[in-house]
Coordinates of C-alpha atoms and ligand atoms in Angstrom, one line a residue:
M1352 CA 122.3 101.2 88.1
S1353 CA 118.6 101.8 87.5
C1354 CA 116.7 104.8 88.7
V1355 CA 114.8 102.9 91.5
T1356 CA 117.9 101.0 92.7
A1357 CA 119.8 104.3 93.0
L1358 CA 116.9 105.8 94.9
I1359 CA 116.7 102.8 97.3
H1360 CA 120.4 103.0 98.0
Q1361 CA 120.1 106.7 98.7
A1362 CA 117.0 106.3 100.8
S1363 CA 118.7 103.6 102.9
G1364 CA 121.4 106.1 103.8
I1365 CA 124.2 103.6 103.3
R1366 CA 126.8 104.3 100.7
Q1367 CA 127.1 101.5 98.2
R1368 CA 130.4 100.9 96.4
G1369 CA 128.7 99.0 93.5
P1370 CA 125.9 96.6 92.8
N1371 CA 127.9 93.6 93.9
R1372 CA 129.2 95.0 97.2
V1373 CA 130.3 92.1 99.4
I1374 CA 128.8 92.2 102.9
T1375 CA 131.1 91.0 105.6
P1376 CA 129.1 89.7 108.5
T1377 CA 130.5 90.4 111.9
E1378 CA 131.8 87.3 113.5
V1379 CA 129.8 86.3 116.6
S1380 CA 131.2 84.1 119.3
F1381 CA 129.0 81.1 119.9
D1382 CA 130.2 80.8 123.5
T1383 CA 128.9 84.1 124.6
L1384 CA 125.5 83.6 123.3
I1385 CA 122.5 82.0 124.9
M1386 CA 121.1 79.5 122.4
T1387 CA 117.4 79.6 122.5
I1388 CA 115.4 77.6 120.0
V1389 CA 112.1 79.4 120.1
L1390 CA 110.4 76.8 118.0
T1391 CA 111.3 73.2 117.2
P1392 CA 109.3 70.8 115.1
Y1393 CA 108.7 68.6 118.1
W1394 CA 108.1 70.3 121.4
S1395 CA 109.7 68.8 124.4
N1396 CA 106.4 68.3 126.1
G1397 CA 105.2 66.4 123.1
V1398 CA 102.0 68.3 123.0
Q1399 CA 102.4 70.6 120.0
K1400 CA 103.9 69.5 116.7
L1401 CA 104.7 71.8 113.9
K1402 CA 102.8 70.7 110.8
V1403 CA 104.3 72.3 107.8
A1404 CA 103.6 70.2 104.9
H1405 CA 99.9 71.1 104.6
Q1406 CA 99.8 68.0 102.5
P1407 CA 96.4 66.3 102.4
P1408 CA 96.1 63.6 105.1
A1409 CA 95.8 60.1 103.8
K1410 CA 92.2 59.1 102.9
P1411 CA 90.7 57.8 106.2
K1412 CA 89.8 54.1 106.3
H1413 CA 86.3 52.9 105.8
G1414 CA 84.1 53.6 108.8
L1415 CA 86.2 56.4 110.2
T1416 CA 84.1 59.1 108.5
P1417 CA 80.4 59.5 108.3
P1418 CA 78.8 57.4 105.6
T1419 CA 77.6 60.3 103.3
L1420 CA 80.5 62.7 103.6
D1421 CA 81.1 64.1 100.2
D1422 CA 83.4 66.9 99.2
E1423 CA 80.9 69.3 97.7
T1424 CA 78.4 69.1 100.5
H1425 CA 81.3 69.4 103.0
A1426 CA 82.4 72.6 101.2
T1427 CA 78.9 74.0 101.8
R1428 CA 79.1 72.8 105.4
C1429 CA 82.4 74.6 106.0
L1430 CA 81.2 77.8 104.4
L1431 CA 78.0 77.8 106.5
Q1432 CA 80.1 77.2 109.6
L1433 CA 82.3 80.1 108.6
R1434 CA 79.3 82.4 107.9
S1435 CA 77.7 81.5 111.2
K1436 CA 80.4 83.3 113.1
D1437 CA 79.5 86.8 114.1
K1438 CA 82.9 88.2 114.6
N1439 CA 85.6 88.5 112.0
I1440 CA 88.3 87.3 114.4
E1441 CA 86.3 84.2 115.0
K1442 CA 86.1 83.7 111.3
Y1443 CA 89.9 84.1 111.2
I1444 CA 90.4 81.5 113.9
Y1445 CA 88.0 79.1 112.2
L1446 CA 89.7 79.4 108.8
S1447 CA 93.1 79.1 110.5
M1448 CA 92.0 75.7 112.0
L1449 CA 90.4 74.6 108.6
K1450 CA 93.7 75.4 106.9
E1451 CA 95.6 73.2 109.3
Q1452 CA 93.1 70.3 109.3
D1453 CA 92.0 70.3 105.7
P1454 CA 94.2 72.5 103.6
N1455 CA 92.6 71.4 100.3
M1456 CA 89.2 72.5 101.5
F1457 CA 90.6 75.8 102.8
Y1458 CA 92.3 76.7 99.6
R1459 CA 89.4 75.4 97.4
L1460 CA 87.0 77.7 99.3
C1461 CA 89.5 80.5 99.3
L1462 CA 89.8 80.5 95.5
R1463 CA 86.0 80.1 95.1
Y1464 CA 85.1 82.9 97.5
M1465 CA 88.2 85.1 97.2
S1466 CA 86.5 88.4 97.9
E1467 CA 84.8 87.0 101.0
F1468 CA 88.0 85.3 102.3
T1469 CA 90.7 87.9 101.7
P1470 CA 89.3 90.4 104.2
I1471 CA 89.5 87.6 106.8
I1472 CA 92.8 85.9 106.2
Y1473 CA 94.4 89.2 105.2
T1474 CA 93.7 92.9 105.7
P1475 CA 91.7 94.1 107.7
T1476 CA 91.1 91.1 110.0
V1477 CA 94.7 89.9 109.9
G1478 CA 95.4 93.2 111.7
D1479 CA 93.2 92.2 114.6
A1480 CA 94.8 88.7 114.5
C1481 CA 98.2 90.3 115.0
L1482 CA 97.0 92.6 117.8
Q1483 CA 95.6 89.5 119.6
Y1484 CA 98.0 86.9 118.5
S1485 CA 99.5 86.2 121.9
H1486 CA 95.9 85.6 123.2
I1487 CA 94.5 83.6 120.3
Y1488 CA 97.6 81.5 119.7
R1489 CA 96.9 77.8 119.4
R1490 CA 99.7 76.1 117.6
P1491 CA 103.0 76.7 115.9
E1492 CA 102.8 77.7 112.3
G1493 CA 106.0 79.2 111.1
L1494 CA 109.6 79.8 112.2
F1495 CA 110.5 82.2 115.1
I1496 CA 114.1 83.3 115.2
S1497 CA 115.0 85.5 118.1
I1498 CA 117.9 87.9 118.8
K1499 CA 118.9 85.3 121.4
D1500 CA 119.6 82.9 118.6
K1501 CA 122.3 85.2 117.2
G1502 CA 125.3 82.9 116.5
N1503 CA 123.1 79.9 116.3
I1504 CA 120.7 80.9 113.6
R1505 CA 121.9 78.0 111.4
N1506 CA 120.6 75.4 113.8
V1507 CA 117.2 77.1 114.3
I1508 CA 116.7 77.4 110.5
R1509 CA 117.6 73.8 110.0
N1510 CA 114.9 72.7 112.4
W1511 CA 112.5 73.6 109.6
P1512 CA 111.2 70.2 108.4
K1513 CA 111.1 70.7 104.6
L1514 CA 114.5 72.2 103.7
D1515 CA 114.6 71.1 100.1
E1516 CA 111.0 72.1 99.3
A1517 CA 111.3 75.7 100.5
R1518 CA 110.8 78.3 97.7
I1519 CA 109.4 81.4 99.4
S1520 CA 109.6 83.0 102.8
V1521 CA 107.8 86.0 104.1
V1522 CA 109.9 87.5 106.8
T1523 CA 108.8 90.2 109.2
D1524 CA 110.4 91.7 112.3
G1525 CA 107.0 92.9 113.5
S1526 CA 108.2 96.5 113.8
R1527 CA 105.5 98.1 111.6
I1528 CA 102.6 95.8 111.1
L1529 CA 100.2 97.4 108.7
G1530 CA 99.5 100.8 110.2
L1531 CA 99.4 99.3 113.7
G1532 CA 103.0 100.0 114.7
D1533 CA 105.4 97.7 116.6
L1534 CA 103.7 94.5 117.4
G1535 CA 106.8 92.4 118.1
V1536 CA 106.4 88.7 117.7
N1537 CA 102.6 89.3 117.2
G1538 CA 103.5 90.1 113.6
M1539 CA 103.6 86.4 112.7
P1540 CA 100.0 86.4 111.2
I1541 CA 101.2 88.9 108.6
S1542 CA 103.7 86.4 107.2
I1543 CA 101.2 83.6 107.4
G1544 CA 98.5 85.7 105.7
K1545 CA 100.7 86.8 102.8
L1546 CA 101.8 83.2 102.2
S1547 CA 98.2 82.0 102.2
L1548 CA 97.7 84.5 99.3
Y1549 CA 100.8 83.1 97.6
I1550 CA 99.3 79.7 97.7
A1551 CA 95.7 80.7 96.8
G1552 CA 96.7 83.5 94.4
A1553 CA 99.7 82.1 92.6
G1554 CA 99.5 78.3 93.3
I1555 CA 102.7 78.2 95.2
R1556 CA 102.9 74.7 96.8
P1557 CA 101.8 75.1 100.5
W1558 CA 104.8 73.1 101.7
S1559 CA 107.2 75.4 99.8
T1560 CA 106.3 78.4 102.0
I1561 CA 107.9 79.5 105.3
P1562 CA 106.3 82.2 107.4
I1563 CA 109.0 83.8 109.6
C1564 CA 108.9 86.2 112.4
L1565 CA 112.1 87.6 113.7
D1566 CA 111.9 88.4 117.4
L1567 CA 114.2 91.3 118.0
G1568 CA 112.3 92.5 121.0
T1569 CA 109.6 95.1 121.0
N1570 CA 109.1 98.7 122.1
N1571 CA 105.4 98.1 122.6
Q1572 CA 105.1 98.5 126.4
K1573 CA 101.6 97.1 126.4
F1574 CA 102.9 93.8 125.1
L1575 CA 105.9 93.8 127.3
D1576 CA 103.5 94.1 130.3
D1577 CA 101.2 91.4 129.0
P1578 CA 101.8 88.1 130.8
L1579 CA 100.5 86.2 127.7
Y1580 CA 102.9 88.0 125.2
L1581 CA 104.7 85.3 123.3
G1582 CA 107.9 87.2 122.4
L1583 CA 111.1 88.2 124.2
R1584 CA 110.6 90.7 127.0
R1585 CA 113.2 93.2 125.9
K1586 CA 113.4 96.4 124.0
R1587 CA 114.1 96.1 120.3
A1588 CA 117.6 95.5 119.1
A1589 CA 118.7 98.1 116.6
G1590 CA 121.7 99.5 114.8
E1591 CA 124.8 97.2 114.7
E1592 CA 123.2 94.5 116.8
M1593 CA 120.3 94.1 114.4
T1594 CA 122.5 94.3 111.3
E1595 CA 124.8 91.6 112.6
F1596 CA 121.7 89.5 113.3
M1597 CA 120.3 90.2 109.8
D1598 CA 123.6 89.4 108.1
E1599 CA 123.8 86.0 109.8
F1600 CA 120.1 85.3 109.1
M1601 CA 120.3 86.1 105.4
R1602 CA 123.5 84.1 105.0
E1603 CA 122.1 81.0 106.8
M1604 CA 118.9 81.2 104.9
S1605 CA 120.7 81.2 101.6
L1606 CA 122.8 78.2 102.7
A1607 CA 119.9 76.2 104.1
F1608 CA 117.5 77.0 101.3
P1609 CA 119.4 77.5 98.0
K1610 CA 116.2 78.0 96.0
L1611 CA 114.5 80.4 98.3
L1612 CA 113.1 83.9 97.5
V1613 CA 112.7 86.2 100.6
Q1614 CA 110.0 88.8 100.9
F1615 CA 110.6 91.4 103.6
E1616 CA 107.4 92.5 105.1
D1617 CA 106.4 95.3 107.5
F1618 CA 109.8 96.3 108.7
S1619 CA 109.9 99.9 110.1
T1620 CA 110.9 102.3 107.4
D1621 CA 114.6 102.8 108.2
A1622 CA 115.1 99.0 108.4
A1623 CA 113.0 98.4 105.3
F1624 CA 115.2 100.6 103.1
L1625 CA 118.5 99.6 104.8
Y1626 CA 118.0 95.8 104.5
L1627 CA 116.6 96.0 101.0
S1628 CA 119.5 98.0 99.8
R1629 CA 122.0 95.8 101.7
Y1630 CA 120.9 92.4 100.4
R1631 CA 119.1 92.9 97.1
H1632 CA 122.2 92.3 94.9
Q1633 CA 123.4 89.5 97.0
Y1634 CA 120.3 87.4 97.5
P1635 CA 116.9 87.0 95.8
V1636 CA 114.9 89.3 98.0
F1637 CA 112.4 92.1 97.6
N1638 CA 110.5 94.4 100.0
D1639 CA 106.8 94.1 99.6
D1640 CA 106.0 97.5 101.2
I1641 CA 108.5 99.5 99.1
Q1642 CA 108.5 97.5 95.8
G1643 CA 105.2 95.6 95.9
T1644 CA 103.3 98.7 96.9
G1645 CA 105.1 100.8 94.4
A1646 CA 104.1 98.3 91.6
V1647 CA 100.5 98.0 92.6
V1648 CA 99.9 101.8 93.0
L1649 CA 101.6 102.6 89.7
S1650 CA 99.4 100.0 88.1
G1651 CA 96.2 101.6 89.5
L1652 CA 97.4 105.1 88.6
I1653 CA 98.0 104.1 85.0
N1654 CA 94.4 102.9 84.8
A1655 CA 93.1 105.9 86.7
A1656 CA 95.0 108.3 84.5
R1657 CA 93.6 106.7 81.4
L1658 CA 90.1 107.2 82.7
S1659 CA 90.7 110.8 83.9
S1660 CA 92.3 111.7 80.6
Q1661 CA 88.9 111.1 79.0
A1662 CA 87.7 114.2 80.9
S1663 CA 90.9 116.3 81.1
G1664 CA 93.0 115.2 78.1
R1665 CA 95.9 115.1 80.5
P1666 CA 98.6 112.4 79.8
I1667 CA 99.8 110.4 82.9
T1668 CA 103.2 112.2 82.8
D1669 CA 101.4 115.5 83.4
H1670 CA 99.9 114.4 86.7
R1671 CA 100.8 116.1 90.0
I1672 CA 101.0 113.5 92.7
L1673 CA 100.6 114.4 96.4
F1674 CA 101.7 111.8 98.9
F1675 CA 100.2 112.1 102.3
G1676 CA 102.6 109.9 104.2
A1677 CA 106.3 109.6 103.4
G1678 CA 107.3 106.3 104.9
S1679 CA 108.5 103.1 103.2
A1680 CA 105.2 102.8 101.3
G1681 CA 104.9 106.4 100.3
V1682 CA 108.5 106.8 99.2
G1683 CA 108.4 103.3 97.6
V1684 CA 105.5 104.4 95.4
A1685 CA 107.2 107.7 94.6
M1686 CA 110.3 105.8 93.4
Q1687 CA 108.2 103.5 91.2
L1688 CA 106.4 106.5 89.7
M1689 CA 109.6 108.4 89.2
S1690 CA 111.0 105.5 87.2
F1691 CA 107.8 105.1 85.1
F1692 CA 107.8 108.8 84.3
T1693 CA 111.4 108.8 83.1
L1694 CA 110.8 105.7 81.0
N1695 CA 108.0 107.6 79.4
G1696 CA 110.0 110.6 78.3
L1697 CA 110.4 112.9 81.2
S1698 CA 113.9 113.9 82.4
E1699 CA 114.8 113.0 85.9
E1700 CA 114.2 116.5 87.1
E1701 CA 110.8 116.8 85.3
A1702 CA 109.8 113.5 86.9
R1703 CA 110.8 114.6 90.4
R1704 CA 108.9 117.8 90.0
R1705 CA 105.7 115.8 89.6
I1706 CA 105.9 114.5 93.2
W1707 CA 105.2 116.2 96.5
L1708 CA 105.6 114.5 99.9
V1709 CA 103.8 115.3 103.2
D1710 CA 104.8 113.8 106.5
S1711 CA 103.9 114.5 110.1
G1712 CA 105.7 117.8 109.8
G1713 CA 103.7 118.9 106.7
L1714 CA 105.1 119.5 103.2
V1715 CA 108.5 118.1 102.8
F1716 CA 110.9 120.8 101.5
D1717 CA 114.6 121.5 101.8
K1718 CA 114.5 124.6 103.9
R1719 CA 112.4 122.9 106.6
G1720 CA 115.5 121.5 108.3
K1721 CA 116.9 118.0 108.9
L1722 CA 115.1 115.2 107.0
A1723 CA 115.2 111.4 107.2
E1724 CA 117.5 110.0 104.5
H1725 CA 114.6 108.4 102.5
K1726 CA 112.7 111.7 102.1
K1727 CA 115.6 113.8 100.8
Y1728 CA 115.4 112.9 97.2
F1729 CA 111.8 114.1 96.9
S1730 CA 112.2 117.0 99.2
R1731 CA 111.1 120.2 97.3
N1732 CA 113.8 122.8 96.7
D1733 CA 111.3 125.1 95.0
Y1734 CA 109.3 126.0 98.0
E1735 CA 110.5 129.0 100.0
G1736 CA 107.6 129.8 102.3
P1737 CA 107.0 128.9 105.9
P1738 CA 106.2 125.2 106.8
I1739 CA 102.7 124.2 105.7
T1740 CA 101.1 121.6 107.8
D1741 CA 97.4 122.0 106.9
I1742 CA 96.4 119.5 104.3
L1743 CA 93.9 121.9 102.7
E1744 CA 96.6 124.6 102.4
I1745 CA 99.0 122.0 100.9
I1746 CA 96.4 120.9 98.3
D1747 CA 95.7 124.5 97.5
Y1748 CA 99.4 125.1 96.9
V1749 CA 100.2 121.9 95.0
K1750 CA 97.0 121.5 93.1
P1751 CA 97.4 117.8 92.8
T1752 CA 95.6 115.6 90.3
A1753 CA 96.1 112.6 92.6
L1754 CA 96.1 112.3 96.4
L1755 CA 97.7 109.2 97.8
G1756 CA 97.3 108.3 101.5
L1757 CA 100.0 106.2 103.1
S1758 CA 100.0 107.9 106.5
T1759 CA 98.1 105.5 108.9
I1760 CA 96.0 108.6 109.8
S1761 CA 92.3 107.6 109.9
N1762 CA 90.0 109.9 108.0
A1763 CA 92.7 112.4 107.2
F1764 CA 90.9 113.0 103.9
T1765 CA 88.0 114.9 105.4
P1766 CA 84.9 115.9 103.3
S1767 CA 86.6 119.3 102.8
V1768 CA 89.8 117.7 101.4
I1769 CA 87.7 115.5 99.1
R1770 CA 85.6 118.4 97.9
L1771 CA 88.7 120.5 97.2
M1772 CA 90.2 117.6 95.1
A1773 CA 86.9 117.5 93.2
A1774 CA 86.9 121.3 92.7
L1775 CA 90.4 121.0 91.2
N1776 CA 89.9 118.0 88.9
P1777 CA 87.0 116.7 86.8
R1778 CA 88.0 113.1 87.8
P1779 CA 90.1 113.4 91.1
I1780 CA 92.3 110.4 91.9
I1781 CA 92.0 109.7 95.6
F1782 CA 93.8 106.6 97.0
P1783 CA 93.5 106.1 100.8
L1784 CA 95.9 103.2 101.0
S1785 CA 96.6 102.8 104.7
N1786 CA 95.7 99.5 106.4
P1787 CA 93.8 98.1 108.1
V1788 CA 90.5 99.6 107.0
R1789 CA 89.9 101.7 110.2
L1790 CA 93.1 103.6 109.4
S1791 CA 92.0 104.4 105.9
E1792 CA 92.4 108.1 105.1
C1793 CA 88.7 108.1 103.9
S1794 CA 85.9 105.7 103.1
F1795 CA 84.7 104.9 99.6
H1796 CA 81.3 106.2 100.6
D1797 CA 82.7 109.7 101.5
A1798 CA 84.9 109.8 98.4
V1799 CA 81.9 109.1 96.2
E1800 CA 79.5 111.5 98.0
H1801 CA 81.8 114.5 98.2
T1802 CA 83.0 114.3 94.6
Q1803 CA 79.5 113.7 93.2
G1804 CA 80.6 110.4 91.9
T1805 CA 83.6 111.6 89.9
V1806 CA 86.3 110.0 92.1
L1807 CA 88.8 107.5 90.8
F1808 CA 89.3 105.5 94.0
A1809 CA 91.5 102.7 95.4
S1810 CA 92.1 101.8 99.0
G1811 CA 94.4 99.5 100.8
S1812 CA 91.7 97.5 102.5
P1813 CA 88.4 96.6 100.9
F1814 CA 85.2 98.8 100.9
P1815 CA 81.7 97.9 99.7
E1816 CA 80.4 99.1 96.4
E1817 CA 78.4 102.3 96.2
E1818 CA 75.5 103.6 94.2
H1819 CA 75.5 107.1 92.9
E1820 CA 72.5 108.6 91.1
G1821 CA 71.5 105.1 90.0
R1822 CA 75.0 104.1 88.8
K1823 CA 77.0 101.3 90.5
M1824 CA 80.5 102.4 91.5
Y1825 CA 83.2 99.9 92.4
P1826 CA 86.2 100.7 94.7
G1827 CA 89.6 99.5 93.6
Q1828 CA 91.8 97.7 96.1
G1829 CA 95.2 99.1 95.7
N1830 CA 97.0 96.5 97.7
N1831 CA 100.2 94.7 97.0
M1832 CA 98.3 91.4 97.2
Y1833 CA 97.8 91.9 93.5
I1834 CA 101.5 92.0 92.9
F1835 CA 103.5 89.8 95.2
P1836 CA 102.0 86.4 94.3
G1837 CA 102.9 86.8 90.6
L1838 CA 106.2 88.6 91.2
G1839 CA 107.2 85.8 93.6
L1840 CA 106.1 83.0 91.3
G1841 CA 107.9 84.5 88.3
S1842 CA 111.1 85.0 90.3
I1843 CA 110.9 81.4 91.6
L1844 CA 110.3 79.9 88.2
A1845 CA 113.0 82.0 86.6
R1846 CA 115.2 81.0 89.5
A1847 CA 116.3 84.6 89.6
T1848 CA 119.5 85.4 91.4
S1849 CA 118.0 88.8 92.3
V1850 CA 114.8 90.7 91.9
T1851 CA 115.6 93.6 89.6
D1852 CA 113.7 96.9 89.3
S1853 CA 112.7 95.8 85.8
M1854 CA 111.0 92.7 87.2
V1855 CA 109.1 94.8 89.7
E1856 CA 108.1 97.2 86.9
A1857 CA 107.1 94.2 84.7
S1858 CA 104.7 93.1 87.4
S1859 CA 103.2 96.5 87.6
L1860 CA 102.7 96.9 83.9
G1861 CA 101.5 93.3 83.7
L1862 CA 98.8 94.1 86.3
A1863 CA 97.8 97.4 84.6
G1864 CA 97.3 95.5 81.3
A1865 CA 95.3 92.7 82.8
L1866 CA 91.9 94.3 82.8
T1867 CA 89.3 92.6 80.6
E1868 CA 86.9 94.5 78.3
E1869 CA 84.1 94.0 80.9
E1870 CA 86.3 95.4 83.7
H1871 CA 87.2 98.4 81.6
A1872 CA 83.5 99.0 80.9
M1873 CA 82.8 98.8 84.7
G1874 CA 85.5 101.5 85.2
L1875 CA 87.6 99.3 87.4
L1876 CA 91.2 100.2 88.2
Y1877 CA 92.2 96.7 89.2
P1878 CA 90.9 93.3 88.0
R1879 CA 88.4 91.5 90.0
I1880 CA 90.2 89.6 92.8
E1881 CA 88.4 86.3 91.8
R1882 CA 90.7 86.3 88.7
I1883 CA 93.8 86.4 90.9
R1884 CA 95.2 83.1 89.4
E1885 CA 94.9 84.2 85.9
I1886 CA 96.4 87.6 86.8
S1887 CA 99.3 86.1 88.7
A1888 CA 100.1 83.7 85.8
H1889 CA 100.2 86.7 83.4
I1890 CA 102.3 88.7 85.9
A1891 CA 104.7 85.8 86.5
K1892 CA 105.2 85.4 82.7
E1893 CA 106.1 89.0 82.4
V1894 CA 108.4 88.8 85.4
V1895 CA 110.2 85.7 83.9
R1896 CA 110.8 87.7 80.7
A1897 CA 112.1 90.7 82.6
A1898 CA 114.5 88.4 84.5
Q1899 CA 115.7 86.9 81.2
K1900 CA 116.3 90.4 79.8
A1901 CA 118.2 91.4 82.9
G1902 CA 120.2 88.2 82.7
V1903 CA 119.4 87.1 86.3
D1904 CA 117.5 84.0 85.4
R1905 CA 119.0 80.6 86.1
S1906 CA 116.2 78.6 84.4
T1907 CA 117.7 79.4 81.1
E1908 CA 115.7 76.7 79.3
L1909 CA 112.6 79.0 79.6
R1910 CA 114.2 81.4 77.2
K1911 CA 113.4 79.2 74.3
L1912 CA 109.6 79.2 75.0
S1913 CA 107.2 81.4 73.1
D1914 CA 105.1 83.8 75.2
Q1915 CA 102.1 81.4 74.9
E1916 CA 104.3 78.4 75.9
L1917 CA 105.8 80.3 78.8
L1918 CA 102.3 81.2 80.1
E1919 CA 101.2 77.6 79.8
F1920 CA 104.4 76.5 81.6
V1921 CA 103.6 79.0 84.5
Q1922 CA 100.1 77.7 84.7
S1923 CA 101.2 74.1 84.7
K1924 CA 103.4 74.8 87.8
M1925 CA 100.5 76.2 89.9
W1926 CA 99.4 73.9 92.7
N1927 CA 95.7 73.2 92.7
P1928 CA 93.8 72.3 95.8
Ligands
NDP453 N1 97.9 99.4 100.2 C1 99.0 98.7 100.3 O1 99.3 97.8 99.6 C2 100.0 99.1 101.4 C3 99.6 99.9 102.4 N2 100.5 100.3 103.4 C4 100.0 101.1 104.5 O2 100.6 102.3 104.4 C5 100.7 102.9 105.7 C6 102.1 103.5 105.9 O3 103.1 102.5 105.8 P1 104.6 102.9 105.9 O4 105.0 103.8 104.9 O5 105.4 101.7 105.9 O6 104.6 103.5 107.4 P2 105.5 104.6 108.0 O7 105.1 104.7 109.4 O8 106.9 104.4 107.6 O9 105.0 105.9 107.3 C7 103.9 106.7 107.7 C8 104.1 108.1 107.1 O10 103.0 108.9 107.4 C9 103.4 110.1 108.0 N3 102.5 110.6 108.9 C10 102.2 110.2 110.2 N4 101.3 111.1 110.8 C11 101.0 112.0 109.8 C12 100.2 113.1 109.8 N5 99.4 113.5 110.9 N6 100.2 113.9 108.7 C13 100.9 113.5 107.6 N7 101.7 112.5 107.6 C14 101.8 111.7 108.7 C15 104.7 109.7 108.7 O11 105.4 110.9 108.9 P3 106.9 110.9 109.6 O12 107.8 110.4 108.5 O13 107.1 112.4 109.9 O14 106.9 110.1 110.8 C16 105.3 108.8 107.7 O15 106.0 109.5 106.7 C17 100.4 101.7 106.7 O16 99.0 101.9 107.1 C18 100.4 100.5 105.8 O17 99.5 99.6 106.2 C19 101.8 99.8 103.3 C20 102.2 99.0 102.4 C21 101.3 98.5 101.3
PYR454 C1 99.5 95.7 102.5 C2 100.7 95.9 103.3 O1 101.7 95.3 102.9 C3 100.7 96.7 104.4 O2 99.7 97.4 104.7 O3 101.7 96.8 105.1
MG455 MG1 103.1 95.3 104.4

């Protein structure tokens, strides 16, 4: 069992008997359950039809379009229409309609203007779309499966129109959407947004994607009280009830879609660790918040450590990493770092000593008292003092070289915090990674200003560039959107039976190594997002190789290809608008 796998099992709090543990789903009586099909392809009132294929409509007959409508001018027209909207949520709605009516145009523009489009279709605007989903909802776009479907999930899933085509599903239960908390069924835009990035970023065929929102209820009282709320009006199912539901869901998904990869997204921390650990050896599945975030942050840290070592001479394995936030993302990143450190020569204990966690109770240490399962492994046993909750005191005690924010606490990295990091390090690494942008632990502007331009910076949501003493400085976007398209594409092409830790690590190292000379010269930590296709192809190739090494690939014919041939094969499989 690899280091990360062992940590995930431990964090989930369930005791595994071995990697191929058989899950026995609890039998559910059909009779006792109310069968509710939340979404069917053809609605009974005949008004709304689910359009899944995203395939281009047949060319309209002569006379049914204006005489001089040509593609290029129309692209400009669409862009101008988009830019004419004042509010980002209006831009989101416009693009959502464009995607439905003219998917080729949507994806063509998306690829061409990636850095303009991602903040709209993804974080931060997708956060607003989720908050307002029940109000801005216009048409079905994905699969809703509710706790009331327990016992009948097979039939709901089989309503999906393109069973044979399905390759990737992003599944959320809406319980922790970005840093916005429990949004219930309003979490659907997250699955939709991530899949749009799969299509744009990795060339997954649009009709091979299934956005899914599991409606297990919500504990968000504001939504429960909202007459327009689209989900079930009940408190969240948890514990055994949820696990029975999840077992049935995963089993039926694998039966209905034999070639499907599942990406778990934005489950609350306990559920995230539990279900990743429970299914990862049984089905091709990964958790984006734990593993995708782990991979993307490791990649940024590798490049940041390389730049900081020019000033400090410190190798990456000597860094001291302070995590502000110890949830699924924080601990996911800590696990990935831990694994990287051990592969690079540190003993397990030495690697663990490089990591400090802070949660809402302050520094996480053994003597503090009862800790959640997922925090125990990284809890410090070498701190004997009283609890420390003040971040400045914690930094003063730990003396970190890198400060990572995954806390959802807006502006937690105050000017004093940033200045202290700069006083401790010639090139402080400061990554405020919480999403959406208004929950970021600090802005790029503050980080540059209070470190006198020495900061090595990456954030979860995008910030504009800054100028410091005549020098242009570029913020990195440490977001799993750099990882999941390539990781997913590689897993699909390899037809991997599971997503191994080595595949996730390959995606991280693939990304770290993808910077061009020009990007190195600009001091970037991540490649420019406009190169996402090129990067995803490179990552996918590395992921296929890792799947082959781990022996989980079913497309064994790809083993014969040289690296160049494999890269060309990956590129040839990418859908182009
Ligand atoms: N950039 C990226 O690619 C990604 C970013 N994220 C972002 O990371 C954030 C966290 O996600 P996730 O880990 O799943 O969420 P969780 O809610 O599981 O974790 C939040 C963590 O922050 C801690 N925290 C809360 N308040 C404070 C405080 N005042 N001081 C210190 N710590 C505090 C919590 O403590 P406690 O445990 O005590 O409750 C918890 O450990 C979200 O904003 C999410 O959008 C997530 C995935 C990817
Ligand atoms: C980026 C992401 O997955 C999150 O913020 O949850
Ligand atoms: Mg997420």
